[in-house]
Amino acid sequence: AQSVTQLGSHVSVSEGALVLLRCNYSSSVPPYLFWYVQYPNQGLQLLLKYTSAATLVKGINGFEAEFKKSETSFHLTKPSAHMSDAAEYFCAVSKSGGSARQLTFGSGTQLTVLP
Amino acid sequence: DADVTQTPRNRITKTGKRIMLECSQTKGHDRMYWYRQDPGLGLRLIYYSFDVKDINKGEISDGYSVSRQAQAKFSLSLESAIPNQTALYFCATSGPTGDYGYTFGSGTRLTVV
């Protein structure tokens, strides 16, 4: 079974600083990996996805993530945090192949951006 | 209009009451899902449906039931609500393989008192 672990339930950064949100996955087969963002009182919005193409994936709002098979990681980064990035971020994994693909979510990381 | 619409947005109900949460989507997708979100636990899958005649239990289906009334409609019922079902509920839809991620509704905040 696949799973994801998000290290750090809360992360605080200063505006303009680097954002690094950590995600490690466990999967017995090559995974598909996703990052979602949830703004207050809203549903989840897809930030970016890795589906076995390029290992460095660029998403919306300046975010990117790198798939590292050797480290089983898919960390989310943004060079310079903006106040509008404050939200909860979820990493998710699904198995590649087959028709029964479902997402398994991590427990989430709340990002606070300090002025 | 939103791609995935959930109603109601907020609901307070009493223990033992039956309640239905509704979801409709305009993406034209066959696959629909119900998730529950609790603080610190992320999202957990309750039920999913790959088409109108295909309904499957997720990891936390006890105490819940679903109905797929049409390709675009997927409702979640709590037959006899209990306080630990207080949570934020999300409906989602995806394409045939889920490769392009899911589209989520805005959620229903349910409180059982």
Short mmCIF file of C-alpha atoms in Angstrom, two decimals:
data_model
loop_
_atom_site.label_atom_id
_atom_site.label_comp_id
_atom_site.label_asym_id
_atom_site.label_seq_id
_atom_site.Cartn_x
_atom_site.Cartn_y
_atom_site.Cartn_z
CA ALA A 1 0.00 0.00 0.00
CA GLN A 2 1.18 3.51 -0.71
CA SER A 3 1.38 6.30 1.85
CA VAL A 4 2.82 9.76 2.32
CA THR A 5 4.43 11.45 5.30
CA GLN A 6 4.55 15.20 5.56
CA LEU A 7 7.24 16.36 7.97
CA GLY A 8 6.11 19.33 10.00
CA SER A 9 2.44 20.06 10.57
CA HIS A 10 3.22 23.78 10.81
CA VAL A 11 5.87 25.77 8.97
CA SER A 12 6.48 29.50 9.35
CA VAL A 13 8.58 31.59 7.00
CA SER A 14 9.16 35.29 6.54
CA GLU A 15 7.84 37.01 3.46
CA GLY A 16 10.49 36.73 0.75
CA ALA A 17 12.14 33.69 2.30
CA LEU A 18 12.43 30.22 0.80
CA VAL A 19 9.48 27.90 1.28
CA LEU A 20 10.30 24.20 1.77
CA LEU A 21 7.53 21.74 2.58
CA ARG A 22 8.63 18.14 2.97
CA CYS A 23 6.91 15.02 1.67
CA ASN A 24 8.18 11.45 1.70
CA TYR A 25 6.28 8.63 0.07
CA SER A 26 6.10 4.92 0.39
CA SER A 27 5.06 2.92 -2.62
CA SER A 28 5.83 -0.53 -3.89
CA VAL A 29 5.47 0.59 -7.48
CA PRO A 30 6.40 3.83 -9.26
CA PRO A 31 4.05 6.42 -7.86
CA TYR A 32 2.23 9.40 -9.18
CA LEU A 33 2.66 12.31 -6.76
CA PHE A 34 0.66 15.47 -6.24
CA TRP A 35 0.69 18.63 -4.18
CA TYR A 36 -2.58 20.35 -3.34
CA VAL A 37 -3.21 23.67 -1.62
CA GLN A 38 -6.19 24.54 0.54
CA TYR A 39 -6.96 28.18 1.25
CA PRO A 40 -9.23 28.99 4.20
CA ASN A 41 -12.85 27.94 3.65
CA GLN A 42 -12.07 26.48 0.25
CA GLY A 43 -11.60 23.08 -1.31
CA LEU A 44 -8.29 21.64 -2.43
CA GLN A 45 -6.65 22.99 -5.55
CA LEU A 46 -4.02 21.12 -7.55
CA LEU A 47 -0.62 22.82 -7.39
CA LEU A 48 1.44 20.36 -9.39
CA LYS A 49 1.84 16.70 -10.22
CA TYR A 50 4.54 14.18 -11.04
CA THR A 51 3.52 11.41 -13.43
CA SER A 52 6.87 9.81 -14.36
CA ALA A 53 8.01 12.44 -16.85
CA ALA A 54 10.48 15.17 -15.79
CA THR A 55 11.61 14.83 -12.18
CA LEU A 56 11.48 18.59 -11.59
CA VAL A 57 7.89 19.67 -11.80
CA LYS A 58 6.73 23.26 -12.00
CA GLY A 59 3.32 24.23 -10.77
CA ILE A 60 1.17 27.26 -10.29
CA ASN A 61 2.02 30.34 -8.23
CA GLY A 62 5.78 29.81 -8.55
CA PHE A 63 5.89 26.47 -6.72
CA GLU A 64 7.93 23.50 -7.87
CA ALA A 65 8.77 20.04 -6.60
CA GLU A 66 11.47 17.52 -7.34
CA PHE A 67 10.90 13.78 -7.43
CA LYS A 68 13.89 11.98 -5.88
CA LYS A 69 13.49 8.24 -6.12
CA SER A 70 16.62 7.50 -4.08
CA GLU A 71 15.26 9.55 -1.20
CA THR A 72 11.58 8.66 -1.79
CA SER A 73 10.87 12.36 -1.53
CA PHE A 74 8.78 14.94 -3.33
CA HIS A 75 9.45 18.19 -1.47
CA LEU A 76 7.64 21.40 -2.44
CA THR A 77 9.62 24.62 -2.77
CA LYS A 78 9.14 28.26 -3.68
CA PRO A 79 12.10 30.66 -3.80
CA SER A 80 10.31 33.64 -2.25
CA ALA A 81 7.25 33.40 -0.04
CA HIS A 82 4.36 35.78 -0.46
CA MET A 83 1.69 36.57 2.09
CA SER A 84 -0.90 35.00 -0.23
CA ASP A 85 0.90 31.63 0.06
CA ALA A 86 -0.44 31.17 3.59
CA ALA A 87 -2.56 28.04 3.37
CA GLU A 88 -2.54 24.33 4.12
CA TYR A 89 -0.62 22.10 1.74
CA PHE A 90 -1.22 18.42 1.14
CA CYS A 91 0.99 15.88 -0.55
CA ALA A 92 -0.76 12.90 -2.15
CA VAL A 93 0.30 9.67 -3.82
CA SER A 94 -1.34 7.22 -6.15
CA LYS A 95 -0.13 4.07 -7.76
CA SER A 96 0.72 4.19 -11.42
CA GLY A 97 -0.87 1.71 -13.74
CA GLY A 98 -4.22 0.03 -13.61
CA SER A 99 -7.65 1.59 -13.46
CA ALA A 100 -8.16 1.76 -9.74
CA ARG A 101 -5.99 4.79 -9.11
CA GLN A 102 -6.93 6.60 -5.94
CA LEU A 103 -5.19 9.28 -3.98
CA THR A 104 -3.80 8.81 -0.50
CA PHE A 105 -3.19 12.12 1.26
CA GLY A 106 -0.66 13.18 3.83
CA SER A 107 -1.78 14.87 7.03
CA GLY A 108 -1.06 18.35 5.71
CA THR A 109 1.32 21.23 6.49
CA GLN A 110 -0.02 24.61 7.53
CA LEU A 111 2.17 27.36 6.06
CA THR A 112 2.28 30.71 7.83
CA VAL A 113 3.98 33.66 6.14
CA LEU A 114 5.22 36.35 8.49
CA PRO A 115 5.48 39.99 7.39
CA ASP B 1 -20.50 28.03 -11.74
CA ALA B 2 -18.11 25.78 -9.87
CA ASP B 3 -17.02 22.51 -11.47
CA VAL B 4 -17.98 20.63 -8.30
CA THR B 5 -20.81 21.95 -6.13
CA GLN B 6 -21.54 20.71 -2.66
CA THR B 7 -24.64 21.45 -0.62
CA PRO B 8 -25.11 22.47 2.08
CA ARG B 9 -21.93 24.43 2.89
CA ASN B 10 -22.57 24.22 6.60
CA ARG B 11 -24.89 22.03 8.63
CA ILE B 12 -25.54 21.46 12.30
CA THR B 13 -27.51 18.36 13.15
CA LYS B 14 -28.42 16.38 16.23
CA THR B 15 -27.14 12.97 17.23
CA GLY B 16 -29.23 10.21 15.71
CA LYS B 17 -30.56 12.26 12.81
CA ARG B 18 -30.22 11.17 9.20
CA ILE B 19 -28.49 13.66 6.99
CA MET B 20 -27.58 13.79 3.32
CA LEU B 21 -24.76 15.75 1.74
CA GLU B 22 -25.10 16.37 -1.96
CA CYS B 23 -22.53 16.77 -4.70
CA SER B 24 -22.85 17.57 -8.38
CA GLN B 25 -20.18 18.08 -11.02
CA THR B 26 -20.06 19.61 -14.47
CA LYS B 27 -16.72 18.12 -15.56
CA GLY B 28 -18.37 15.21 -17.35
CA HIS B 29 -16.20 12.75 -15.42
CA ASP B 30 -17.28 9.27 -14.45
CA ARG B 31 -15.27 9.05 -11.23
CA MET B 32 -16.47 10.67 -8.03
CA TYR B 33 -15.23 10.52 -4.45
CA TRP B 34 -16.21 11.48 -0.92
CA TYR B 35 -13.48 12.42 1.56
CA ARG B 36 -13.52 13.46 5.15
CA GLN B 37 -11.01 15.98 6.54
CA ASP B 38 -10.08 16.13 10.22
CA PRO B 39 -7.35 18.35 11.68
CA GLY B 40 -4.01 16.58 11.67
CA LEU B 41 -5.33 13.59 9.75
CA GLY B 42 -5.47 14.93 6.22
CA LEU B 43 -8.18 13.60 3.94
CA ARG B 44 -9.53 10.09 4.27
CA LEU B 45 -11.56 8.33 1.61
CA ILE B 46 -15.11 7.36 2.57
CA TYR B 47 -16.58 6.06 -0.71
CA TYR B 48 -15.78 6.25 -4.38
CA SER B 49 -17.64 5.53 -7.59
CA PHE B 50 -16.16 4.83 -11.01
CA ASP B 51 -19.52 5.01 -12.77
CA VAL B 52 -23.21 5.00 -11.97
CA LYS B 53 -23.27 1.25 -11.35
CA ASP B 54 -19.96 1.02 -9.52
CA ILE B 55 -19.76 2.02 -5.84
CA ASN B 56 -16.85 1.13 -3.59
CA LYS B 57 -16.02 1.52 0.08
CA GLY B 58 -13.03 3.57 1.10
CA GLU B 59 -10.98 3.30 4.25
CA ILE B 60 -13.61 4.79 6.61
CA SER B 61 -17.02 3.82 5.23
CA ASP B 62 -18.62 2.63 8.49
CA GLY B 63 -21.60 4.81 9.40
CA TYR B 64 -21.90 6.23 5.89
CA SER B 65 -23.73 5.30 2.71
CA VAL B 66 -23.76 6.79 -0.77
CA SER B 67 -25.97 7.03 -3.80
CA ARG B 68 -24.89 7.74 -7.37
CA GLN B 69 -28.04 9.14 -8.88
CA ALA B 70 -26.48 10.08 -12.21
CA GLN B 71 -23.07 10.58 -13.73
CA ALA B 72 -23.02 14.07 -12.32
CA LYS B 73 -24.51 13.44 -8.87
CA PHE B 74 -23.07 11.59 -5.89
CA SER B 75 -24.61 11.99 -2.45
CA LEU B 76 -23.32 10.93 0.96
CA SER B 77 -25.66 9.96 3.80
CA LEU B 78 -25.13 9.59 7.50
CA GLU B 79 -27.88 7.21 8.57
CA SER B 80 -27.67 8.06 12.25
CA ALA B 81 -25.27 10.90 12.88
CA ILE B 82 -22.89 10.76 15.84
CA PRO B 83 -20.62 13.50 17.25
CA ASN B 84 -17.38 11.95 15.96
CA GLN B 85 -18.70 12.43 12.44
CA THR B 86 -18.23 16.15 12.95
CA ALA B 87 -15.79 17.06 10.18
CA LEU B 88 -15.28 18.80 6.87
CA TYR B 89 -16.51 16.68 3.96
CA PHE B 90 -15.25 17.00 0.42
CA CYS B 91 -16.56 15.65 -2.83
CA ALA B 92 -14.18 15.27 -5.77
CA THR B 93 -14.20 14.07 -9.34
CA SER B 94 -11.50 12.85 -11.69
CA GLY B 95 -10.92 11.66 -15.21
CA PRO B 96 -10.58 8.01 -16.23
CA THR B 97 -7.22 7.38 -14.61
CA GLY B 98 -6.87 10.22 -12.13
CA ASP B 99 -3.56 11.14 -13.78
CA TYR B 100 -4.47 14.78 -13.92
CA GLY B 101 -5.52 14.99 -10.30
CA TYR B 102 -8.87 15.53 -8.74
CA THR B 103 -11.22 18.51 -8.82
CA PHE B 104 -12.65 19.22 -5.39
CA GLY B 105 -15.78 20.94 -4.19
CA SER B 106 -15.62 23.66 -1.55
CA GLY B 107 -16.63 21.30 1.20
CA THR B 108 -19.47 20.83 3.67
CA ARG B 109 -18.76 21.58 7.31
CA LEU B 110 -20.88 19.21 9.37
CA THR B 111 -21.35 19.52 13.11
CA VAL B 112 -23.16 16.80 15.04
CA VAL B 113 -24.31 17.89 18.48
#
